[in-house]
Amino acid sequence: MLVLLPPSETKALGGNGPSLDLDSLSHPELTPVRRKLADALHGLAADIPASITTLGITPNQTDEITRNAELWTSPTLPGLERYTGVLYDALDIGSFSKPALAKANKRLAVASALFGIVRAEDRIPAYRLSGNTSMPSLGTLRGLWRPTLEPVFESMDDLIVDLRSGAYSALARIPGAVDVRVVTDVSGVRKTVSHFNKSYKGKLAAVLATASREPSTVDGLVKLIGKAGLRVERTGERKLELVTDHQ
């Protein structure tokens, strides 16, 4: 089983590992696109006004540009330690036992605008790049990633649980993945949860990452989630709704 998480705009700073080495990352077939993007992002950092426009940030966020300028030289962290925010707080890998963390490292991956797929132990630097970005020299990330990233997912034998958000889902279609939507039930009407969406996805990811056994079918997945105390309903062949009490 592979649980595919969305990334976060916020990243943990610093690191305890060597500088970025693309050849050390998982899925080496993605290396050419990763290198092209990393070089372009690093080069863009030399032009602050262009970086602000391209990255969709404010003039007060130039520290994000500095991170991109230091992309090839700054220290690295494992992927699951680099990404931060509501989802990753709810995932709370810091609370995992060593056996649970070992399972999580095998089962969790993060969708990334810069790296395509980041496995849990892939060492990466802090950076700023969103899935809906269009790079001046390369065009849209969707156009850049789809031809390379989709075959990687197609070659996987794992049951893929897709927790990505819209901009990252657009980078690669995964026809066989199980899509999970977080909803609330208001008087019998299902509505997509907004504020608590990431928190519930983090809780779900923690359940799946640390389960004693990996499900190989959608029915097995539903059973596992239900046993963990989360309310889940199957709404299609490969579609699930995680029903919450929050709006």
Tab-separated table of N, CA and C in Angstrom, residues 5-119:
chain	number	residue	atom	x	y	z
A	5	LEU	N	0.380	11.597	0.013
A	5	LEU	CA	-0.019	12.798	0.739
A	5	LEU	C	0.184	14.050	-0.105
A	6	PRO	N	-0.593	15.093	0.168
A	6	PRO	CA	-0.283	16.388	-0.443
A	6	PRO	C	0.906	16.999	0.280
A	7	PRO	N	1.654	17.875	-0.372
A	7	PRO	CA	2.751	18.551	0.320
A	7	PRO	C	2.204	19.718	1.125
A	8	SER	N	3.079	20.561	1.627
A	8	SER	CA	2.664	21.768	2.339
A	8	SER	C	3.470	22.942	1.805
A	9	GLU	N	2.861	24.120	1.817
A	9	GLU	CA	3.604	25.318	1.437
A	9	GLU	C	4.704	25.584	2.461
A	10	THR	N	4.396	25.341	3.735
A	10	THR	CA	5.389	25.563	4.781
A	10	THR	C	6.327	24.363	4.879
A	11	LYS	N	7.572	24.651	5.142
A	11	LYS	CA	8.588	23.606	5.271
A	11	LYS	C	9.386	23.843	6.548
A	12	ALA	N	9.820	22.765	7.170
A	12	ALA	CA	10.751	22.895	8.279
A	12	ALA	C	12.068	23.450	7.749
A	13	LEU	N	12.705	24.314	8.500
A	13	LEU	CA	13.950	24.925	8.051
A	13	LEU	C	15.149	24.094	8.505
A	14	GLY	N	16.285	24.363	7.880
A	14	GLY	CA	17.518	23.689	8.273
A	14	GLY	C	17.555	22.235	7.842
A	15	GLY	N	18.342	21.465	8.556
A	15	GLY	CA	18.484	20.053	8.223
A	15	GLY	C	19.742	19.490	8.834
A	16	ASN	N	19.852	18.169	8.774
A	16	ASN	CA	21.031	17.510	9.338
A	16	ASN	C	21.712	16.605	8.314
A	17	GLY	N	21.310	16.767	7.059
A	17	GLY	CA	21.879	15.929	6.013
A	17	GLY	C	22.651	16.738	4.994
A	18	PRO	N	23.358	16.073	4.104
A	18	PRO	CA	24.131	16.771	3.066
A	18	PRO	C	23.226	17.494	2.090
A	19	SER	N	23.814	18.305	1.240
A	19	SER	CA	23.045	19.059	0.259
A	19	SER	C	22.350	18.118	-0.732
A	20	LEU	N	21.426	18.658	-1.475
A	20	LEU	CA	20.581	17.883	-2.379
A	20	LEU	C	21.398	17.061	-3.379
A	21	ASP	N	21.092	15.782	-3.418
A	21	ASP	CA	21.692	14.863	-4.383
A	21	ASP	C	20.552	14.138	-5.084
A	22	LEU	N	20.211	14.601	-6.273
A	22	LEU	CA	19.073	14.019	-6.985
A	22	LEU	C	19.261	12.533	-7.261
A	23	ASP	N	20.489	12.121	-7.437
A	23	ASP	CA	20.752	10.713	-7.742
A	23	ASP	C	20.478	9.796	-6.550
A	24	SER	N	20.346	10.372	-5.363
A	24	SER	CA	20.085	9.557	-4.175
A	24	SER	C	18.589	9.377	-3.912
A	25	LEU	N	17.755	10.109	-4.630
A	25	LEU	CA	16.319	10.049	-4.388
A	25	LEU	C	15.699	8.806	-5.020
A	26	SER	N	14.578	8.395	-4.465
A	26	SER	CA	13.844	7.264	-5.044
A	26	SER	C	13.286	7.646	-6.419
A	27	HIS	N	12.882	6.636	-7.171
A	27	HIS	CA	12.319	6.832	-8.511
A	27	HIS	C	13.278	7.610	-9.413
A	28	PRO	N	14.447	7.043	-9.700
A	28	PRO	CA	15.452	7.750	-10.500
A	28	PRO	C	14.980	8.123	-11.902
A	29	GLU	N	13.919	7.485	-12.390
A	29	GLU	CA	13.400	7.854	-13.703
A	29	GLU	C	12.858	9.280	-13.740
A	30	LEU	N	12.654	9.857	-12.549
A	30	LEU	CA	12.180	11.240	-12.454
A	30	LEU	C	13.324	12.250	-12.418
A	31	THR	N	14.545	11.772	-12.342
A	31	THR	CA	15.701	12.657	-12.170
A	31	THR	C	15.827	13.726	-13.249
A	32	PRO	N	15.654	13.427	-14.534
A	32	PRO	CA	15.807	14.485	-15.546
A	32	PRO	C	14.845	15.654	-15.339
A	33	VAL	N	13.591	15.368	-15.012
A	33	VAL	CA	12.628	16.457	-14.783
A	33	VAL	C	12.951	17.170	-13.486
A	34	ARG	N	13.316	16.425	-12.472
A	34	ARG	CA	13.705	17.050	-11.202
A	34	ARG	C	14.860	18.019	-11.409
A	35	ARG	N	15.865	17.604	-12.169
A	35	ARG	CA	17.037	18.452	-12.387
A	35	ARG	C	16.669	19.697	-13.187
A	36	LYS	N	15.852	19.510	-14.201
A	36	LYS	CA	15.418	20.648	-15.020
A	36	LYS	C	14.675	21.680	-14.170
A	37	LEU	N	13.780	21.199	-13.314
A	37	LEU	CA	12.995	22.085	-12.461
A	37	LEU	C	13.867	22.749	-11.389
A	38	ALA	N	14.728	21.973	-10.772
A	38	ALA	CA	15.591	22.517	-9.721
A	38	ALA	C	16.509	23.601	-10.280
A	39	ASP	N	17.080	23.363	-11.458
A	39	ASP	CA	17.943	24.372	-12.080
A	39	ASP	C	17.156	25.631	-12.422
A	40	ALA	N	15.949	25.451	-12.941
A	40	ALA	CA	15.120	26.600	-13.312
A	40	ALA	C	14.697	27.391	-12.077
A	41	LEU	N	14.338	26.696	-11.002
A	41	LEU	CA	13.906	27.360	-9.778
A	41	LEU	C	15.071	28.098	-9.132
A	42	HIS	N	16.220	27.476	-9.140
A	42	HIS	CA	17.432	28.104	-8.608
A	42	HIS	C	17.785	29.347	-9.420
A	43	GLY	N	17.700	29.251	-10.730
A	43	GLY	CA	18.007	30.400	-11.585
A	43	GLY	C	17.009	31.530	-11.409
A	44	LEU	N	15.749	31.178	-11.248
A	44	LEU	CA	14.696	32.182	-11.061
A	44	LEU	C	14.937	33.020	-9.813
A	45	ALA	N	15.544	32.425	-8.798
A	45	ALA	CA	15.766	33.117	-7.528
A	45	ALA	C	16.654	34.345	-7.681
A	46	ALA	N	17.411	34.430	-8.762
A	46	ALA	CA	18.267	35.595	-8.994
A	46	ALA	C	17.447	36.821	-9.395
A	47	ASP	N	16.206	36.611	-9.788
A	47	ASP	CA	15.309	37.695	-10.202
A	47	ASP	C	14.154	37.756	-9.206
A	48	ILE	N	14.287	38.630	-8.219
A	48	ILE	CA	13.293	38.681	-7.139
A	48	ILE	C	11.901	39.062	-7.638
A	49	PRO	N	11.741	40.102	-8.455
A	49	PRO	CA	10.395	40.419	-8.947
A	49	PRO	C	9.756	39.271	-9.720
A	50	ALA	N	10.542	38.592	-10.560
A	50	ALA	CA	10.002	37.465	-11.322
A	50	ALA	C	9.650	36.307	-10.404
A	51	SER	N	10.449	36.110	-9.372
A	51	SER	CA	10.164	35.045	-8.407
A	51	SER	C	8.863	35.321	-7.673
A	52	ILE	N	8.658	36.572	-7.255
A	52	ILE	CA	7.433	36.935	-6.548
A	52	ILE	C	6.215	36.658	-7.414
A	53	THR	N	6.296	37.043	-8.677
A	53	THR	CA	5.173	36.830	-9.592
A	53	THR	C	4.953	35.352	-9.874
A	54	THR	N	6.006	34.639	-10.178
A	54	THR	CA	5.893	33.223	-10.549
A	54	THR	C	5.423	32.367	-9.389
A	55	LEU	N	5.955	32.616	-8.212
A	55	LEU	CA	5.646	31.789	-7.050
A	55	LEU	C	4.350	32.202	-6.359
A	56	GLY	N	3.801	33.361	-6.740
A	56	GLY	CA	2.555	33.819	-6.131
A	56	GLY	C	2.713	34.209	-4.681
A	57	ILE	N	3.839	34.836	-4.360
A	57	ILE	CA	4.100	35.251	-2.982
A	57	ILE	C	4.102	36.776	-2.898
A	58	THR	N	4.234	37.306	-1.685
A	58	THR	CA	4.255	38.746	-1.486
A	58	THR	C	5.696	39.229	-1.323
A	59	PRO	N	5.919	40.537	-1.450
A	59	PRO	CA	7.276	41.072	-1.234
A	59	PRO	C	7.815	40.813	0.164
A	60	ASN	N	6.933	40.489	1.090
A	60	ASN	CA	7.379	40.182	2.455
A	60	ASN	C	7.843	38.740	2.618
A	61	GLN	N	7.743	37.949	1.555
A	61	GLN	CA	8.110	36.537	1.629
A	61	GLN	C	9.394	36.231	0.856
A	62	THR	N	10.305	37.181	0.827
A	62	THR	CA	11.547	36.959	0.074
A	62	THR	C	12.407	35.855	0.681
A	63	ASP	N	12.123	35.480	1.942
A	63	ASP	CA	12.859	34.357	2.521
A	63	ASP	C	12.592	33.075	1.740
A	64	GLU	N	11.407	32.988	1.122
A	64	GLU	CA	11.081	31.819	0.296
A	64	GLU	C	11.988	31.793	-0.942
A	65	ILE	N	12.279	32.951	-1.472
A	65	ILE	CA	13.167	33.044	-2.639
A	65	ILE	C	14.593	32.657	-2.237
A	66	THR	N	14.989	33.077	-1.040
A	66	THR	CA	16.323	32.719	-0.543
A	66	THR	C	16.479	31.210	-0.457
A	67	ARG	N	15.430	30.524	-0.014
A	67	ARG	CA	15.500	29.064	0.060
A	67	ARG	C	15.726	28.459	-1.317
A	68	ASN	N	15.054	29.006	-2.319
A	68	ASN	CA	15.254	28.498	-3.672
A	68	ASN	C	16.656	28.814	-4.180
A	69	ALA	N	17.186	29.963	-3.765
A	69	ALA	CA	18.551	30.330	-4.168
A	69	ALA	C	19.573	29.376	-3.562
A	70	GLU	N	19.226	28.804	-2.413
A	70	GLU	CA	20.138	27.885	-1.713
A	70	GLU	C	19.767	26.421	-1.930
A	71	LEU	N	18.978	26.170	-2.948
A	71	LEU	CA	18.433	24.834	-3.196
A	71	LEU	C	19.511	23.759	-3.298
A	72	TRP	N	20.626	24.082	-3.956
A	72	TRP	CA	21.668	23.075	-4.186
A	72	TRP	C	22.677	22.986	-3.054
A	73	THR	N	22.632	23.936	-2.115
A	73	THR	CA	23.673	23.971	-1.083
A	73	THR	C	23.158	23.814	0.344
A	74	SER	N	21.861	24.020	0.577
A	74	SER	CA	21.328	23.962	1.943
A	74	SER	C	21.231	22.521	2.429
A	75	PRO	N	21.219	22.318	3.743
A	75	PRO	CA	21.126	20.958	4.294
A	75	PRO	C	19.757	20.341	4.026
A	76	THR	N	19.684	19.045	4.111
A	76	THR	CA	18.458	18.322	3.796
A	76	THR	C	17.871	17.627	5.023
A	77	LEU	N	16.601	17.272	4.892
A	77	LEU	CA	15.881	16.477	5.883
A	77	LEU	C	15.099	15.397	5.153
A	78	PRO	N	14.764	14.287	5.831
A	78	PRO	CA	13.858	13.308	5.226
A	78	PRO	C	12.517	13.982	4.919
A	79	GLY	N	11.866	13.548	3.846
A	79	GLY	CA	10.634	14.171	3.398
A	79	GLY	C	9.579	14.329	4.468
A	80	LEU	N	9.372	13.298	5.280
A	80	LEU	CA	8.330	13.367	6.297
A	80	LEU	C	8.665	14.354	7.412
A	81	GLU	N	9.921	14.764	7.504
A	81	GLU	CA	10.302	15.774	8.480
A	81	GLU	C	10.323	17.173	7.861
A	82	ARG	N	10.456	17.239	6.552
A	82	ARG	CA	10.545	18.541	5.884
A	82	ARG	C	9.186	19.230	5.796
A	83	TYR	N	8.137	18.487	5.451
A	83	TYR	CA	6.823	19.098	5.288
A	83	TYR	C	6.163	19.307	6.648
A	84	THR	N	5.494	20.456	6.790
A	84	THR	CA	4.885	20.813	8.066
A	84	THR	C	3.439	21.259	7.835
A	85	GLY	N	2.778	21.701	8.904
A	85	GLY	CA	1.416	22.194	8.757
A	85	GLY	C	0.391	21.274	9.379
A	86	VAL	N	-0.885	21.579	9.156
A	86	VAL	CA	-1.995	20.898	9.817
A	86	VAL	C	-1.990	19.395	9.571
A	87	LEU	N	-1.854	18.985	8.319
A	87	LEU	CA	-1.883	17.550	8.007
A	87	LEU	C	-0.744	16.824	8.704
A	88	TYR	N	0.438	17.401	8.650
A	88	TYR	CA	1.607	16.723	9.218
A	88	TYR	C	1.613	16.779	10.745
A	89	ASP	N	0.973	17.800	11.312
A	89	ASP	CA	0.783	17.822	12.763
A	89	ASP	C	-0.135	16.675	13.185
A	90	ALA	N	-1.201	16.457	12.401
A	90	ALA	CA	-2.145	15.376	12.718
A	90	ALA	C	-1.509	14.009	12.485
A	91	LEU	N	-0.661	13.897	11.480
A	91	LEU	CA	0.067	12.652	11.223
A	91	LEU	C	0.986	12.337	12.397
A	92	ASP	N	1.702	13.340	12.862
A	92	ASP	CA	2.504	13.263	14.094
A	92	ASP	C	3.489	12.097	14.091
A	93	ILE	N	4.388	12.098	13.116
A	93	ILE	CA	5.348	10.993	13.045
A	93	ILE	C	6.290	10.970	14.242
A	94	GLY	N	6.422	12.102	14.927
A	94	GLY	CA	7.281	12.142	16.096
A	94	GLY	C	6.809	11.252	17.229
A	95	SER	N	5.527	10.888	17.199
A	95	SER	CA	4.976	10.034	18.250
A	95	SER	C	5.052	8.550	17.896
A	96	PHE	N	5.486	8.223	16.676
A	96	PHE	CA	5.520	6.827	16.241
A	96	PHE	C	6.635	6.058	16.949
A	97	SER	N	6.337	4.820	17.288
A	97	SER	CA	7.389	3.930	17.782
A	97	SER	C	8.320	3.583	16.622
A	98	LYS	N	9.459	2.993	16.929
A	98	LYS	CA	10.381	2.615	15.856
A	98	LYS	C	9.752	1.643	14.863
A	99	PRO	N	9.024	0.604	15.317
A	99	PRO	CA	8.372	-0.290	14.355
A	99	PRO	C	7.320	0.427	13.510
A	100	ALA	N	6.554	1.346	14.140
A	100	ALA	CA	5.530	2.089	13.410
A	100	ALA	C	6.170	3.016	12.384
A	101	LEU	N	7.281	3.653	12.761
A	101	LEU	CA	7.961	4.549	11.833
A	101	LEU	C	8.528	3.779	10.647
A	102	ALA	N	9.014	2.580	10.884
A	102	ALA	CA	9.534	1.758	9.797
A	102	ALA	C	8.434	1.440	8.788
A	103	LYS	N	7.232	1.153	9.282
A	103	LYS	CA	6.094	0.911	8.388
A	103	LYS	C	5.737	2.175	7.618
A	104	ALA	N	5.697	3.292	8.341
A	104	ALA	CA	5.338	4.564	7.718
A	104	ALA	C	6.322	4.936	6.612
A	105	ASN	N	7.591	4.678	6.835
A	105	ASN	CA	8.600	5.015	5.841
A	105	ASN	C	8.414	4.229	4.547
A	106	LYS	N	7.835	3.051	4.645
A	106	LYS	CA	7.587	2.239	3.453
A	106	LYS	C	6.278	2.609	2.763
A	107	ARG	N	5.314	3.082	3.544
A	107	ARG	CA	3.962	3.275	3.006
A	107	ARG	C	3.609	4.698	2.612
A	108	LEU	N	4.331	5.685	3.142
A	108	LEU	CA	3.961	7.074	2.895
A	108	LEU	C	4.857	7.715	1.842
A	109	ALA	N	4.245	8.542	1.014
A	109	ALA	CA	4.974	9.351	0.044
A	109	ALA	C	4.244	10.677	-0.090
A	110	VAL	N	4.961	11.685	-0.574
A	110	VAL	CA	4.387	13.019	-0.716
A	110	VAL	C	4.441	13.435	-2.180
A	111	ALA	N	3.320	13.944	-2.693
A	111	ALA	CA	3.309	14.516	-4.035
A	111	ALA	C	4.042	15.852	-3.980
A	112	SER	N	4.919	16.103	-4.930
A	112	SER	CA	5.748	17.303	-4.873
A	112	SER	C	5.809	17.988	-6.227
A	113	ALA	N	5.658	19.319	-6.211
A	113	ALA	CA	5.772	20.084	-7.447
A	113	ALA	C	7.196	20.043	-7.994
A	114	LEU	N	8.176	19.979	-7.109
A	114	LEU	CA	9.578	20.003	-7.519
A	114	LEU	C	10.144	18.618	-7.789
A	115	PHE	N	9.754	17.626	-6.988
A	115	PHE	CA	10.368	16.303	-7.084
A	115	PHE	C	9.432	15.222	-7.611
A	116	GLY	N	8.181	15.549	-7.859
A	116	GLY	CA	7.230	14.572	-8.382
A	116	GLY	C	6.683	13.676	-7.290
A	117	ILE	N	7.532	12.818	-6.777
A	117	ILE	CA	7.212	11.958	-5.638
A	117	ILE	C	8.371	12.053	-4.655
A	118	VAL	N	8.044	12.292	-3.401
A	118	VAL	CA	9.060	12.270	-2.343
A	118	VAL	C	8.713	11.123	-1.405
A	119	ARG	N	9.572	10.132	-1.345
A	119	ARG	CA	9.376	9.052	-0.388
A	119	ARG	C	9.775	9.537	1.010
